[in-house]
Amino acid sequence: MRPKELRALCLSFNAAVEDFPFSPEISVFKVLGKMFALSWIDAQPLKVNLKCDPEDAIRLRGEHPGLVIPGYHMNKRHWNTVTVDGELPDRLVRELVEDSYDLVVAGLPRAERLRLDRS
């Protein structure tokens, strides 16, 4: 997956936006103000921080050592840093991004979740 494809994937979700609160080099993808992905989009290799269920985070780190690691500068229990350099299948990367988005949406107040469902 290339940077352009990762950006397009993150922005394909309902109400997703890209923001640069830390620096122009760091893309932060949010839904209703809550971050679900963070990436140094032009870095080599391409990496993205994604929210993850704690049990799944541990499992993924074990299944993909070196490619899925505890989230860099994030809560290591709930975030993974995923290397997107072609070694992981694109299908898996897409699933991890979608899972991250879904976890963040699930944590939104009910009224905001309902508003997302209607848009």
Coordinates of N, CA and C in Angstrom, one line a residue:
M1 N 0.8 -1.2 0.0 CA 0.0 0.0 0.0 C 0.9 1.2 0.0
R2 N 0.6 2.2 -0.9 CA 1.3 3.4 -1.0 C 0.7 4.5 -0.1
P3 N 1.4 5.6 0.2 CA 0.9 6.7 1.0 C -0.4 7.2 0.5
K4 N -0.5 7.4 -0.8 CA -1.7 7.9 -1.4 C -2.9 7.0 -1.2
E5 N -2.7 5.7 -1.2 CA -3.7 4.7 -1.0 C -4.1 4.7 0.5
L6 N -3.2 4.8 1.4 CA -3.5 4.9 2.8 C -4.3 6.1 3.1
R7 N -3.9 7.2 2.6 CA -4.7 8.5 2.8 C -6.1 8.3 2.3
A8 N -6.3 7.8 1.1 CA -7.6 7.6 0.5 C -8.4 6.7 1.4
L9 N -7.8 5.6 1.8 CA -8.5 4.6 2.7 C -9.0 5.3 4.0
C10 N -8.2 6.1 4.6 CA -8.6 6.7 5.9 C -9.7 7.8 5.6
L11 N -9.6 8.4 4.5 CA -10.6 9.5 4.2 C -11.9 8.9 3.6
S12 N -11.9 7.6 3.4 CA -13.1 7.0 2.8 C -14.2 6.7 3.8
F13 N -13.9 6.8 5.1 CA -14.9 6.5 6.1 C -15.8 7.7 6.3
N14 N -17.0 7.5 6.8 CA -18.0 8.5 7.0 C -17.4 9.5 8.0
A15 N -17.5 10.8 7.6 CA -17.1 12.0 8.5 C -15.6 12.0 8.8
A16 N -14.8 11.2 8.1 CA -13.3 11.2 8.4 C -12.7 12.5 7.7
V17 N -11.7 13.0 8.5 CA -11.0 14.2 8.0 C -9.5 14.0 8.3
E18 N -8.7 14.7 7.5 CA -7.2 14.7 7.8 C -6.9 16.0 8.4
D19 N -6.1 16.0 9.4 CA -5.7 17.2 10.2 C -4.1 17.1 10.4
F20 N -3.5 18.2 10.7 CA -2.1 18.3 11.0 C -1.8 19.1 12.3
P21 N -2.3 18.6 13.4 CA -2.1 19.3 14.6 C -0.7 19.3 15.2
F22 N 0.1 18.4 14.8 CA 1.5 18.2 15.4 C 2.5 18.9 14.5
S23 N 2.4 18.6 13.2 CA 3.4 19.2 12.2 C 2.8 18.9 10.8
P24 N 3.3 19.6 9.8 CA 2.9 19.3 8.4 C 3.2 18.0 7.9
E25 N 4.2 17.3 8.6 CA 4.6 15.9 8.1 C 3.8 14.8 8.7
I26 N 3.0 15.1 9.7 CA 2.2 14.1 10.4 C 0.7 14.2 10.1
S27 N 0.2 13.3 9.4 CA -1.2 13.2 9.1 C -2.0 12.6 10.2
V28 N -3.0 13.2 10.7 CA -3.9 12.7 11.7 C -5.2 12.6 11.1
F29 N -5.8 11.4 11.2 CA -7.1 11.1 10.6 C -8.1 11.0 11.8
K30 N -9.2 11.8 11.7 CA -10.1 11.9 12.8 C -11.5 11.6 12.3
V31 N -12.4 11.2 13.2 CA -13.8 11.1 13.0 C -14.4 11.9 14.1
L32 N -15.2 12.9 13.8 CA -15.8 13.8 14.8 C -14.9 14.3 15.9
G33 N -13.7 14.6 15.4 CA -12.7 15.2 16.4 C -11.8 14.1 17.1
K34 N -12.1 12.9 16.9 CA -11.4 11.8 17.6 C -10.4 11.1 16.6
M35 N -9.2 10.9 17.0 CA -8.2 10.3 16.1 C -8.4 8.8 16.0
F36 N -8.3 8.3 14.8 CA -8.3 6.9 14.6 C -7.1 6.4 13.8
A37 N -6.3 7.3 13.3 CA -5.0 6.9 12.6 C -4.1 8.1 12.6
L38 N -2.8 7.8 12.7 CA -1.8 8.8 12.6 C -0.6 8.3 11.8
S39 N -0.1 9.1 10.9 CA 0.9 8.5 10.0 C 1.9 9.6 9.6
W40 N 3.2 9.3 9.5 CA 4.2 10.1 8.9 C 4.0 9.7 7.4
I41 N 3.1 10.3 6.7 CA 2.6 9.7 5.4 C 3.7 9.6 4.4
D42 N 4.8 10.4 4.5 CA 5.9 10.4 3.5 C 7.1 9.7 4.0
A43 N 7.0 9.1 5.1 CA 8.2 8.3 5.7 C 8.4 7.0 4.9
Q44 N 9.7 6.6 5.0 CA 10.0 5.3 4.4 C 10.7 4.5 5.5
P45 N 10.2 3.4 5.9 CA 8.9 2.8 5.4 C 7.7 3.5 5.9
L46 N 6.6 3.4 5.2 CA 5.4 3.9 5.6 C 4.9 3.2 6.9
K47 N 4.5 4.0 7.9 CA 4.0 3.4 9.2 C 2.7 4.2 9.5
V48 N 1.8 3.5 10.2 CA 0.6 4.2 10.7 C 0.3 3.7 12.1
N49 N -0.1 4.6 13.0 CA -0.6 4.2 14.3 C -2.1 4.0 14.2
L50 N -2.5 2.9 14.8 CA -4.0 2.5 14.7 C -4.5 2.0 16.1
K51 N -5.6 2.5 16.4 CA -6.3 2.0 17.7 C -6.6 0.5 17.5
C52 N -6.5 -0.2 18.6 CA -6.8 -1.7 18.5 C -7.3 -2.2 19.8
D53 N -8.2 -3.2 19.8 CA -8.6 -3.8 21.0 C -7.3 -4.4 21.7
P54 N -7.2 -4.2 23.0 CA -6.0 -4.7 23.7 C -5.6 -6.1 23.4
E55 N -6.6 -7.1 23.4 CA -6.2 -8.5 23.2 C -5.8 -8.7 21.8
D56 N -6.5 -8.0 20.8 CA -6.1 -8.1 19.4 C -4.7 -7.5 19.2
A57 N -4.4 -6.4 19.9 CA -3.1 -5.8 19.8 C -2.0 -6.7 20.1
I58 N -2.1 -7.5 21.2 CA -1.1 -8.4 21.6 C -1.0 -9.5 20.6
R59 N -2.1 -10.1 20.1 CA -2.1 -11.2 19.2 C -1.4 -10.7 17.9
L60 N -1.8 -9.5 17.4 CA -1.2 -9.1 16.1 C 0.3 -8.8 16.2
R61 N 0.8 -8.3 17.4 CA 2.2 -8.2 17.6 C 2.9 -9.5 17.5
G62 N 2.3 -10.5 18.1 CA 2.9 -11.9 18.1 C 2.9 -12.5 16.7
E63 N 1.8 -12.3 15.9 CA 1.7 -12.8 14.6 C 2.6 -12.1 13.6
H64 N 2.9 -10.8 13.8 CA 3.6 -10.0 12.8 C 4.8 -9.3 13.5
P65 N 5.7 -10.0 14.1 CA 6.8 -9.3 14.8 C 7.6 -8.3 13.9
G66 N 7.8 -7.2 14.5 CA 8.6 -6.2 13.7 C 7.7 -5.3 12.8
L67 N 6.6 -5.9 12.4 CA 5.7 -5.2 11.5 C 4.5 -4.5 12.2
V68 N 4.1 -5.1 13.3 CA 3.1 -4.6 14.2 C 3.7 -4.5 15.6
I69 N 3.9 -3.3 16.1 CA 4.6 -3.1 17.4 C 3.7 -2.2 18.2
P70 N 4.0 -2.1 19.5 CA 3.2 -1.2 20.4 C 3.3 0.3 19.8
G71 N 2.2 1.0 19.9 CA 2.1 2.3 19.3 C 3.1 3.3 19.7
Y72 N 3.8 3.8 18.8 CA 4.9 4.8 19.0 C 4.3 6.1 19.5
H73 N 4.7 6.5 20.7 CA 4.2 7.7 21.4 C 2.7 7.7 21.7
M74 N 2.2 6.4 21.9 CA 0.7 6.3 22.1 C 0.6 5.3 23.3
N75 N -0.7 5.2 23.8 CA -1.0 4.3 24.8 C -0.7 2.9 24.2
K76 N 0.3 2.2 24.7 CA 0.7 0.9 24.1 C -0.3 -0.2 24.3
R77 N -1.2 0.0 25.2 CA -2.2 -1.1 25.4 C -3.3 -1.0 24.3
H78 N -3.6 0.2 23.8 CA -4.7 0.4 22.9 C -4.3 0.8 21.5
W79 N -3.0 1.0 21.2 CA -2.5 1.4 19.9 C -1.4 0.6 19.4
N80 N -1.4 0.3 18.1 CA -0.3 -0.4 17.5 C 0.3 0.5 16.4
T81 N 1.6 0.4 16.1 CA 2.2 1.0 15.0 C 2.4 -0.1 13.9
V82 N 1.8 0.1 12.8 CA 1.8 -0.9 11.7 C 2.7 -0.4 10.6
T83 N 3.7 -1.2 10.2 CA 4.5 -0.9 9.0 C 3.8 -1.4 7.8
V84 N 3.6 -0.4 6.9 CA 2.9 -0.6 5.6 C 3.9 -0.6 4.5
D85 N 4.7 -1.6 4.4 CA 5.7 -1.6 3.4 C 5.6 -2.7 2.4
G86 N 4.4 -3.4 2.4 CA 4.2 -4.5 1.4 C 4.3 -5.9 2.0
E87 N 5.0 -6.0 3.2 CA 5.1 -7.3 3.8 C 3.8 -7.8 4.4
L88 N 3.0 -6.9 5.0 CA 1.7 -7.2 5.4 C 0.7 -7.1 4.2
P89 N -0.2 -8.1 4.1 CA -1.2 -8.0 3.0 C -2.0 -6.7 3.1
D90 N -2.3 -6.1 2.0 CA -3.1 -4.9 1.9 C -4.4 -5.1 2.6
R91 N -5.0 -6.3 2.4 CA -6.3 -6.6 3.0 C -6.2 -6.5 4.5
L92 N -5.2 -7.0 5.1 CA -5.0 -6.9 6.6 C -4.9 -5.4 7.0
V93 N -4.1 -4.7 6.3 CA -3.9 -3.2 6.6 C -5.3 -2.6 6.5
R94 N -6.1 -2.8 5.5 CA -7.4 -2.2 5.4 C -8.3 -2.6 6.6
E95 N -8.2 -3.9 7.0 CA -9.0 -4.3 8.1 C -8.6 -3.6 9.4
L96 N -7.3 -3.4 9.6 CA -6.8 -2.8 10.8 C -7.2 -1.3 10.8
V97 N -7.2 -0.7 9.7 CA -7.6 0.7 9.6 C -9.1 0.8 9.9
E98 N -9.9 -0.1 9.3 CA -11.4 -0.1 9.5 C -11.7 -0.4 11.0
D99 N -11.0 -1.4 11.6 CA -11.2 -1.7 13.0 C -10.9 -0.5 13.9
S100 N -9.8 0.3 13.6 CA -9.5 1.4 14.3 C -10.6 2.5 14.3
Y101 N -11.1 2.7 13.1 CA -12.2 3.7 12.9 C -13.4 3.2 13.7
D102 N -13.8 1.9 13.6 CA -14.9 1.4 14.3 C -14.8 1.5 15.8
L103 N -13.6 1.2 16.3 CA -13.4 1.4 17.8 C -13.6 2.8 18.2
V104 N -13.1 3.8 17.5 CA -13.3 5.2 17.8 C -14.7 5.6 17.7
V105 N -15.4 5.2 16.7 CA -16.8 5.5 16.5 C -17.6 4.9 17.7
A106 N -17.3 3.7 18.1 CA -18.0 3.0 19.2 C -17.9 3.7 20.5
G107 N -16.8 4.5 20.6 CA -16.5 5.3 21.9 C -17.2 6.6 21.9
L108 N -17.8 7.0 20.7 CA -18.4 8.3 20.7 C -19.8 8.3 21.4
P109 N -20.2 9.5 21.9 CA -21.5 9.5 22.5 C -22.6 9.0 21.5
R110 N -23.7 8.5 22.1 CA -24.7 7.9 21.2 C -25.3 8.9 20.2
A111 N -25.5 10.1 20.6 CA -26.0 11.1 19.7 C -25.1 11.3 18.5
E112 N -23.8 11.3 18.7 CA -22.9 11.5 17.6 C -22.9 10.2 16.7
R113 N -22.9 9.0 17.3 CA -23.0 7.8 16.5 C -24.2 7.8 15.6
L114 N -25.4 8.2 16.2 CA -26.6 8.3 15.4 C -26.5 9.3 14.3
R115 N -25.8 10.4 14.5 CA -25.6 11.4 13.5 C -24.8 10.8 12.3
L116 N -23.8 10.1 12.7 CA -22.9 9.4 11.7 C -23.8 8.4 10.8
D117 N -24.6 7.7 11.5 CA -25.5 6.7 10.8 C -26.4 7.4 9.7
R118 N -26.8 8.6 10.0 CA -27.7 9.3 9.1 C -27.0 10.0 8.0
S119 N -25.7 10.2 8.1 CA -25.0 10.9 7.0 C -24.5 10.0 6.0

